Tab-separated table of C-alpha atoms in Angstrom:
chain	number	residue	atom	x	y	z
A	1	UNK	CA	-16.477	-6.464	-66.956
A	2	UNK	CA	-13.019	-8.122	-68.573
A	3	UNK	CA	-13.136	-12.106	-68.083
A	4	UNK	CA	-11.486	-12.992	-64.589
A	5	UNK	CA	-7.331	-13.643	-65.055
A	6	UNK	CA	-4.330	-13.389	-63.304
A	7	UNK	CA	-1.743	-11.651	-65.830
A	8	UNK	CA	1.496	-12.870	-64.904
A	9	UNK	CA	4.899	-10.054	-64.624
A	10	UNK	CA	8.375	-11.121	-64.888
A	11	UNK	CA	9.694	-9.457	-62.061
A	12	UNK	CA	9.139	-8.335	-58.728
A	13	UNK	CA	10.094	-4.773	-59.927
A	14	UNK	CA	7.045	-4.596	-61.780
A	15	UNK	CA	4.995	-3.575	-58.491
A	16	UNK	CA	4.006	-0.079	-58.930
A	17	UNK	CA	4.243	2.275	-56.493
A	18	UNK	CA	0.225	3.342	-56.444
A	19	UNK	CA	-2.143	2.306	-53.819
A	20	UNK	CA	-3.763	-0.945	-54.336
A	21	UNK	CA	-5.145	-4.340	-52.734
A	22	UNK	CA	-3.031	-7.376	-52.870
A	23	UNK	CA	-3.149	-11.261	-52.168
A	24	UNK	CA	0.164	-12.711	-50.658
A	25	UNK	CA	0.922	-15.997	-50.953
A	26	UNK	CA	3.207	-17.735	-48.189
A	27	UNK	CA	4.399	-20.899	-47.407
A	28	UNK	CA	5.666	-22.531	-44.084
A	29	UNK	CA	7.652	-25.652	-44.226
A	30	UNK	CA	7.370	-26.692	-40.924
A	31	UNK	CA	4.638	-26.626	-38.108
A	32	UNK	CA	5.419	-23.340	-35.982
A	33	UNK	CA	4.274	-22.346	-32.165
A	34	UNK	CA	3.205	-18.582	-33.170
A	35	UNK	CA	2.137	-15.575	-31.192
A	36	UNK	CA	0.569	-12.299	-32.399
A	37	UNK	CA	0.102	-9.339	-30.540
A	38	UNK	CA	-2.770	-9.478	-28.456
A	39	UNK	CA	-4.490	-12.624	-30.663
A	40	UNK	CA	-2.483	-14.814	-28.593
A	41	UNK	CA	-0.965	-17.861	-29.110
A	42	UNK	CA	-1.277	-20.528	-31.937
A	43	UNK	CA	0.129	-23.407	-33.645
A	44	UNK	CA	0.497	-22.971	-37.894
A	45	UNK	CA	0.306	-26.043	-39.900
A	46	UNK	CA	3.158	-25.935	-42.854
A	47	UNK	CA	1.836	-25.265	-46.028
A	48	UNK	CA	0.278	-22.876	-48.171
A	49	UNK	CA	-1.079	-19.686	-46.362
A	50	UNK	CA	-3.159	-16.468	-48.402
A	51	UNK	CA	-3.053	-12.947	-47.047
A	52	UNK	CA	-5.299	-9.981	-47.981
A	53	UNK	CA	-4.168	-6.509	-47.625
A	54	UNK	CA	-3.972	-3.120	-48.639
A	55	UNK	CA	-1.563	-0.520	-49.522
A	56	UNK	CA	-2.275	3.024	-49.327
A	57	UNK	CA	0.217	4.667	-47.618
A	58	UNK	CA	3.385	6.547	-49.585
A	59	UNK	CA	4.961	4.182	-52.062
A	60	UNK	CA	1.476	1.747	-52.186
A	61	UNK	CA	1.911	-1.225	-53.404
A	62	UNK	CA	6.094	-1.714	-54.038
A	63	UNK	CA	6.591	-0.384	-50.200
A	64	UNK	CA	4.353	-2.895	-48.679
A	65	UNK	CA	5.379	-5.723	-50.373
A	66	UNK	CA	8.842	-4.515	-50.086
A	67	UNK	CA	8.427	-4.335	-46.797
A	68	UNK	CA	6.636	-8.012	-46.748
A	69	UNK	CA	9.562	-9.434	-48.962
A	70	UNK	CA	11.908	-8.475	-45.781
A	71	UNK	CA	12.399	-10.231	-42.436
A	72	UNK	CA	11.015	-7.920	-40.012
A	73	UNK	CA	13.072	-6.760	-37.558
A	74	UNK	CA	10.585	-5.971	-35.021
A	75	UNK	CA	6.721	-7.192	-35.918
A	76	UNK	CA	4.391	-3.779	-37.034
A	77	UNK	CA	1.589	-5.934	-38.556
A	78	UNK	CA	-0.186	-9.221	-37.597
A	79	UNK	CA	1.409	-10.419	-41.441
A	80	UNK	CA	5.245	-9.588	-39.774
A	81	UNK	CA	4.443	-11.771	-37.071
A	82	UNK	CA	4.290	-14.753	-39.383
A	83	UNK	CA	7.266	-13.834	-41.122
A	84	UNK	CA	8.784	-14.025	-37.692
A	85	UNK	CA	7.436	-17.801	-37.503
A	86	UNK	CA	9.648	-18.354	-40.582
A	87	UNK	CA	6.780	-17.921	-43.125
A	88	UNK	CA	8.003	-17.131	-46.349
A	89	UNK	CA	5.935	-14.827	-49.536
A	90	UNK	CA	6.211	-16.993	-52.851
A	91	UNK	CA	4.144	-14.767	-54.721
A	92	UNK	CA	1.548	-11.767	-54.942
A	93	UNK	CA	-1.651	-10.728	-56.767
A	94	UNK	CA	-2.821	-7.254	-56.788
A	95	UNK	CA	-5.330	-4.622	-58.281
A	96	UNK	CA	-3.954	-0.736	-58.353
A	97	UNK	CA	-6.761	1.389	-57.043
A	98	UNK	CA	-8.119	3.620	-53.690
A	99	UNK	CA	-10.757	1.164	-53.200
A	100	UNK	CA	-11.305	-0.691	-50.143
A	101	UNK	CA	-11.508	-4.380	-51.705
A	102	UNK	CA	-9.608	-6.496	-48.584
A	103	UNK	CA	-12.776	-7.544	-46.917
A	104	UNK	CA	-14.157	-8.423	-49.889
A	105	UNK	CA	-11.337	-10.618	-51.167
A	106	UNK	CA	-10.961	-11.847	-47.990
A	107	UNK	CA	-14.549	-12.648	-47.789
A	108	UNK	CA	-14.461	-14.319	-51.086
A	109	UNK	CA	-11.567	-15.967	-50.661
A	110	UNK	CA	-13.164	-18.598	-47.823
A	111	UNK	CA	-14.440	-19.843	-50.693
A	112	UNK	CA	-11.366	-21.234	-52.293
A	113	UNK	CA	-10.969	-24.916	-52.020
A	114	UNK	CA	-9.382	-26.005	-48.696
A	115	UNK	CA	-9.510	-22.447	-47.722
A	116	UNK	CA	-9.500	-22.009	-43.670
A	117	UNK	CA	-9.421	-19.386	-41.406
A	118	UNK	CA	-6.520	-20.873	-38.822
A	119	UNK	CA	-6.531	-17.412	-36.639
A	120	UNK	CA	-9.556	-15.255	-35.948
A	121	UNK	CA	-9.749	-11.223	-36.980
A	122	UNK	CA	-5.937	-11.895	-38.237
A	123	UNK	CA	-4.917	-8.465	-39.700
A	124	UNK	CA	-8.753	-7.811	-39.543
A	125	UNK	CA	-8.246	-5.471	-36.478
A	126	UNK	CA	-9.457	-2.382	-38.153
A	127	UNK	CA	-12.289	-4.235	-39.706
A	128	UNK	CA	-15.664	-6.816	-39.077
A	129	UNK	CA	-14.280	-9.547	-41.324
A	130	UNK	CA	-13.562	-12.851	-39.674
A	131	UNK	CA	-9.890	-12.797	-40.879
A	132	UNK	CA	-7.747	-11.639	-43.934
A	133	UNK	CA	-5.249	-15.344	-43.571
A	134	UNK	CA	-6.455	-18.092	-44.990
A	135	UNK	CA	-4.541	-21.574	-44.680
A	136	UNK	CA	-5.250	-23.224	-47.785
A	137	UNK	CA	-5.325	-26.946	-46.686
A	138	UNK	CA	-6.764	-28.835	-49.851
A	139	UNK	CA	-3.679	-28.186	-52.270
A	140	UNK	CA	-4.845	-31.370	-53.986
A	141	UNK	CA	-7.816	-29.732	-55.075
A	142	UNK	CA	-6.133	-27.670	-57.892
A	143	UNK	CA	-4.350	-25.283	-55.386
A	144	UNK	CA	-0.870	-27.078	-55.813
A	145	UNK	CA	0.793	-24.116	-56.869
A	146	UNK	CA	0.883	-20.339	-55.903
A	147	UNK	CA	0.310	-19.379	-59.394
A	148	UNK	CA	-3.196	-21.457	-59.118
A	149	UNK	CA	-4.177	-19.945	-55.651
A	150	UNK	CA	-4.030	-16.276	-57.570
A	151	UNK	CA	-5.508	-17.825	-60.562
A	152	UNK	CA	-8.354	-18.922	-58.743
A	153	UNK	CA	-8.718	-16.203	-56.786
A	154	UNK	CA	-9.187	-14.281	-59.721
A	155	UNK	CA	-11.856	-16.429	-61.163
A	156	UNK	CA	-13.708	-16.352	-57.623
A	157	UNK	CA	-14.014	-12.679	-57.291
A	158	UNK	CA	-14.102	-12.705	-60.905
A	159	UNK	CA	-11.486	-9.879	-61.407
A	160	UNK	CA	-8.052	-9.031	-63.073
A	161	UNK	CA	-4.955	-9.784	-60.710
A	162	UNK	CA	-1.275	-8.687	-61.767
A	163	UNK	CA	0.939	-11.552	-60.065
A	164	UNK	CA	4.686	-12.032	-59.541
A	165	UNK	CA	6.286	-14.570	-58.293
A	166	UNK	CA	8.670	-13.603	-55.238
């Protein structure tokens, strides 16, 4: 296996249109009241958040993050929801492929220094995992940017991520 990185594109364009998993990082500025779907209600702390998903429906990866890079006019997944709340994607990580590797980056990812899990079986609804956001509270701890959370995401699961900054 290739040494863990995070190879870094120029330009959001570069998101292919094949199916693939992907690591979105958001940030809120300001404390939000929040309510998803049947999860209920919650309170999100501003700062750094990191959602795992998947793409494999038609145009993979560039439709789904397309479709994350817009404000959602009406909420489809839990991630639109905190779009709604005025969280905004900074950047993405992702691996092209038909493999099912959310649950394990997500699972992986509660490793990550600071990383929480503020909201129970968020965008986990089709899954066991605990969640797939992860409010990464320790930004101190070598987290201060979004081009470190992918970076060290990579070296966690000890894989290749392409990243873009949004």
């Amino acid at each position: 296996m290739a040494s863990p990185v995070a190879v870094w594109a120029s330009d959001p364009e570069a998101i292919p249109a094949a199916p693939g998993t992907y690591a979105l990082v958001l940030r809120l500025d300001r404390p939000r009241p929040f309510t998803v779907g049947a999860l209920g209600s919650f309170v999100l702390q501003r700062g750094r958040y990191l959602y795992l998903g998947s793409a494999r429906g038609p145009g993979g990866l560039a439709a789904r993050l397309a479709h994350h890079r817009r404000p959602p006019a009406r909420p489809h997944w839990h991630v639109d929801y905190l779009r709604v709340a005025g969280a905004r994607p900074v950047a993405v990580g992702w691996m092209e492929g038909a493999a099912h590797r959310e649950c394990a980056w997500a699972q992986g990812a509660l490793a990550l220094p600071g990383a929480e899990a503020p909201i129970p079986r968020f965008g986990a609804s089709d899954c066991r995992c605990l969640t797939h956001l992860l409010f990464l509270s320790a930004a101190g701890e070598g987290m201060e940017t979004p081009q470190a959370v992918l970076e060290a995401l990579a070296r966690r699961l000890g894989i290749s991520l392409t990243c873009v900054l949004l």
